[in-house]
């Protein structure tokens, strides 16, 4: 666990806490001093050196290495893209849907996952959604849906809607037994605990920097298992997908033999400068300790919400980072929280409170106090 002193030191790096109680890392991570410094370093390099592309492409390759190490992959298995959607689209463009045409996904996926694969129906894909039961999508529901016609199974590690955590490893095992691939979307968890794509045995892994990785929008990473890369040739492409982007030969299409083939155009250099120091910061604190801290806060929030009789959309054994409470009037409860300078968010009827290494028990208690004063805005157990 983090000591109080360590926690205070971490928190001091995030100036938003001087103004607000920040419980919205599921939307956007808070701004760290090292991230501000990263932005400044980019601006300084641009101002003072004009067009230091050698230096910028060096940073770009350094970021690939750094992220690969963060998830237990090799740098050549990582593509740097500008959004998770861009990464999924690059993979989708490389697939054919004969004889395997089915894309099987749970209804807790982030909408972009549905949209992209539904768009592939014109190319022969067929999307099959698995409905939730009692707020969960059990592994046996995947077992029933995945068959010998299934091409791919996208799985969100933690759902943006309700904080439900999927058993990715079990789903991957099942999918592989039936010859399907697994695409893990870790946007709602990456940065909160150690991650090892090899141990999970996923085929594709995606995340972006703006949430628990504490970076800006406009930067995401796609991991593709090395063995799959040679057989997948994206038709969404560009010069930064080539073996040598600086060959400048318009007549020659020579895709990189590595995951770089899933990239497209000029990399988002400013975003790399901003994001990578945050990755260092998280690694320095220690991902195991971050996970333990988030779990402790999540327990406190769940226990307090239950004591008030508030209905949770997140399972009560959750380790976080996203705890979602059912509300009768989301706009009103968000406004009451905002009056106390508490930043949270909501989706449908769920009030989303998300916890990260910089949050304290006082943050949790401040939010719970507002809930207690506004119980009429929350759904309570036994309400129906
Ligand atoms: C789980 C998850 N996946 C994907 C996305 C969208 O990613 P992008 O906008 O980078 O395509 C989000 C954004 O909130 C998300 O929460």
mmCIF file of N, CA and C and ligand atoms in Angstrom, residues 26-27 82-88 108-113 116 156-161 185-189 206-211 218-220 347 352, ligand 1:
data_model
loop_
_atom_site.group_PDB
_atom_site.id
_atom_site.type_symbol
_atom_site.label_atom_id
_atom_site.label_comp_id
_atom_site.label_asym_id
_atom_site.label_seq_id
_atom_site.Cartn_x
_atom_site.Cartn_y
_atom_site.Cartn_z
ATOM 1 N N UNK A 26 -12.089 7.698 -15.827
ATOM 2 C CA UNK A 26 -12.662 6.840 -16.871
ATOM 3 C C UNK A 26 -12.949 7.634 -18.142
ATOM 4 N N UNK A 27 -12.965 8.980 -18.028
ATOM 5 C CA UNK A 27 -13.130 9.839 -19.211
ATOM 6 C C UNK A 27 -11.786 10.397 -19.651
ATOM 7 N N UNK A 82 -3.566 6.818 -33.801
ATOM 8 C CA UNK A 82 -4.072 8.031 -33.169
ATOM 9 C C UNK A 82 -5.342 7.799 -32.358
ATOM 10 N N UNK A 83 -5.957 6.641 -32.495
ATOM 11 C CA UNK A 83 -7.105 6.299 -31.643
ATOM 12 C C UNK A 83 -7.242 4.784 -31.637
ATOM 13 N N UNK A 84 -7.964 4.292 -30.651
ATOM 14 C CA UNK A 84 -8.265 2.859 -30.618
ATOM 15 C C UNK A 84 -9.055 2.484 -31.872
ATOM 16 N N UNK A 85 -9.973 3.361 -32.253
ATOM 17 C CA UNK A 85 -10.777 3.085 -33.462
ATOM 18 C C UNK A 85 -9.875 2.891 -34.677
ATOM 19 N N UNK A 86 -8.844 3.724 -34.807
ATOM 20 C CA UNK A 86 -7.926 3.598 -35.952
ATOM 21 C C UNK A 86 -7.242 2.232 -35.934
ATOM 22 N N UNK A 87 -6.865 1.773 -34.755
ATOM 23 C CA UNK A 87 -6.213 0.466 -34.639
ATOM 24 C C UNK A 87 -7.164 -0.671 -35.008
ATOM 25 N N UNK A 88 -8.403 -0.594 -34.506
ATOM 26 C CA UNK A 88 -9.386 -1.655 -34.825
ATOM 27 C C UNK A 88 -9.650 -1.662 -36.330
ATOM 28 N N UNK A 108 -21.504 -5.035 -23.629
ATOM 29 C CA UNK A 108 -20.827 -4.039 -22.795
ATOM 30 C C UNK A 108 -19.612 -3.414 -23.488
ATOM 31 N N UNK A 109 -19.383 -3.797 -24.752
ATOM 32 C CA UNK A 109 -18.246 -3.198 -25.476
ATOM 33 C C UNK A 109 -18.485 -1.700 -25.662
ATOM 34 N N UNK A 110 -17.401 -0.948 -25.808
ATOM 35 C CA UNK A 110 -17.545 0.466 -26.149
ATOM 36 C C UNK A 110 -18.159 0.546 -27.556
ATOM 37 N N UNK A 111 -19.078 1.493 -27.780
ATOM 38 C CA UNK A 111 -19.803 1.525 -29.063
ATOM 39 C C UNK A 111 -18.930 1.485 -30.312
ATOM 40 N N UNK A 112 -17.756 2.094 -30.263
ATOM 41 C CA UNK A 112 -16.912 2.100 -31.466
ATOM 42 C C UNK A 112 -16.620 0.667 -31.941
ATOM 43 N N UNK A 113 -16.531 -0.255 -31.002
ATOM 44 C CA UNK A 113 -16.262 -1.659 -31.357
ATOM 45 C C UNK A 113 -17.417 -2.210 -32.188
ATOM 46 N N UNK A 116 -17.527 -0.326 -35.787
ATOM 47 C CA UNK A 116 -16.503 -0.723 -36.771
ATOM 48 C C UNK A 116 -16.816 -2.098 -37.357
ATOM 49 N N UNK A 156 -13.978 -6.189 -24.029
ATOM 50 C CA UNK A 156 -13.538 -5.057 -23.223
ATOM 51 C C UNK A 156 -13.172 -5.599 -21.842
ATOM 52 N N UNK A 157 -11.993 -5.255 -21.378
ATOM 53 C CA UNK A 157 -11.514 -5.766 -20.091
ATOM 54 C C UNK A 157 -12.435 -5.295 -18.972
ATOM 55 N N UNK A 158 -12.656 -3.957 -18.958
ATOM 56 C CA UNK A 158 -13.596 -3.346 -18.015
ATOM 57 C C UNK A 158 -14.569 -2.533 -18.856
ATOM 58 N N UNK A 159 -15.852 -2.661 -18.560
ATOM 59 C CA UNK A 159 -16.839 -1.953 -19.384
ATOM 60 C C UNK A 159 -16.977 -0.495 -18.959
ATOM 61 N N UNK A 160 -17.015 0.389 -19.959
ATOM 62 C CA UNK A 160 -17.192 1.823 -19.704
ATOM 63 C C UNK A 160 -18.570 2.118 -19.114
ATOM 64 N N UNK A 161 -19.506 1.188 -19.290
ATOM 65 C CA UNK A 161 -20.900 1.415 -18.895
ATOM 66 C C UNK A 161 -21.120 1.180 -17.415
ATOM 67 N N UNK A 185 -9.865 -4.954 -25.553
ATOM 68 C CA UNK A 185 -9.913 -3.499 -25.455
ATOM 69 C C UNK A 185 -9.694 -3.150 -23.988
ATOM 70 N N UNK A 186 -8.521 -2.602 -23.698
ATOM 71 C CA UNK A 186 -8.148 -2.358 -22.291
ATOM 72 C C UNK A 186 -8.208 -0.882 -21.918
ATOM 73 N N UNK A 187 -8.935 -0.103 -22.701
ATOM 74 C CA UNK A 187 -8.926 1.348 -22.467
ATOM 75 C C UNK A 187 -9.402 1.721 -21.066
ATOM 76 N N UNK A 188 -10.335 0.913 -20.518
ATOM 77 C CA UNK A 188 -10.894 1.279 -19.208
ATOM 78 C C UNK A 188 -10.129 0.656 -18.038
ATOM 79 N N UNK A 189 -8.942 0.139 -18.308
ATOM 80 C CA UNK A 189 -8.180 -0.437 -17.187
ATOM 81 C C UNK A 189 -6.677 -0.201 -17.282
ATOM 82 N N UNK A 206 -5.666 -3.395 -27.452
ATOM 83 C CA UNK A 206 -5.726 -1.962 -27.758
ATOM 84 C C UNK A 206 -5.917 -1.150 -26.496
ATOM 85 N N UNK A 207 -5.268 -0.020 -26.483
ATOM 86 C CA UNK A 207 -5.578 0.980 -25.459
ATOM 87 C C UNK A 207 -5.125 2.339 -25.968
ATOM 88 N N UNK A 208 -5.652 3.374 -25.342
ATOM 89 C CA UNK A 208 -5.219 4.735 -25.660
ATOM 90 C C UNK A 208 -4.713 5.391 -24.403
ATOM 91 N N UNK A 209 -4.169 6.605 -24.546
ATOM 92 C CA UNK A 209 -3.464 7.182 -23.401
ATOM 93 C C UNK A 209 -4.318 8.077 -22.514
ATOM 94 N N UNK A 210 -5.525 8.451 -22.957
ATOM 95 C CA UNK A 210 -6.127 9.577 -22.228
ATOM 96 C C UNK A 210 -6.829 9.251 -20.919
ATOM 97 N N UNK A 211 -6.986 7.997 -20.581
ATOM 98 C CA UNK A 211 -7.719 7.701 -19.344
ATOM 99 C C UNK A 211 -6.718 7.371 -18.228
ATOM 100 N N UNK A 218 -5.648 11.423 -28.686
ATOM 101 C CA UNK A 218 -4.900 11.438 -29.949
ATOM 102 C C UNK A 218 -3.700 10.514 -29.965
ATOM 103 N N UNK A 219 -3.683 9.524 -29.073
ATOM 104 C CA UNK A 219 -2.589 8.545 -29.093
ATOM 105 C C UNK A 219 -3.115 7.215 -28.552
ATOM 106 N N UNK A 220 -2.877 6.172 -29.317
ATOM 107 C CA UNK A 220 -3.317 4.839 -28.897
ATOM 108 C C UNK A 220 -2.309 3.816 -29.400
ATOM 109 N N UNK A 347 -23.347 7.508 -17.812
ATOM 110 C CA UNK A 347 -23.786 6.918 -19.083
ATOM 111 C C UNK A 347 -25.140 6.265 -18.816
ATOM 112 N N UNK A 352 -20.961 7.389 -12.908
ATOM 113 C CA UNK A 352 -19.633 6.753 -12.941
ATOM 114 C C UNK A 352 -18.670 7.497 -12.015
HETATM 115 C C1 LIG B 1 -13.323 0.891 -23.611
HETATM 116 C C2 LIG B 1 -13.146 1.951 -24.657
HETATM 117 N N1 LIG B 1 -12.776 1.591 -25.887
HETATM 118 C C3 LIG B 1 -12.619 2.498 -26.880
HETATM 119 C C4 LIG B 1 -12.848 3.841 -26.633
HETATM 120 C C5 LIG B 1 -12.728 4.808 -27.767
HETATM 121 O O1 LIG B 1 -11.449 4.927 -28.200
HETATM 122 P P1 LIG B 1 -11.024 5.910 -29.397
HETATM 123 O O2 LIG B 1 -11.825 7.154 -29.247
HETATM 124 O O3 LIG B 1 -9.554 6.123 -29.168
HETATM 125 O O4 LIG B 1 -11.311 5.218 -30.660
HETATM 126 C C6 LIG B 1 -13.207 4.261 -25.363
HETATM 127 C C7 LIG B 1 -13.403 5.690 -25.108
HETATM 128 O O5 LIG B 1 -13.984 6.119 -24.157
HETATM 129 C C8 LIG B 1 -13.377 3.288 -24.358
HETATM 130 O O6 LIG B 1 -13.760 3.634 -23.123
#
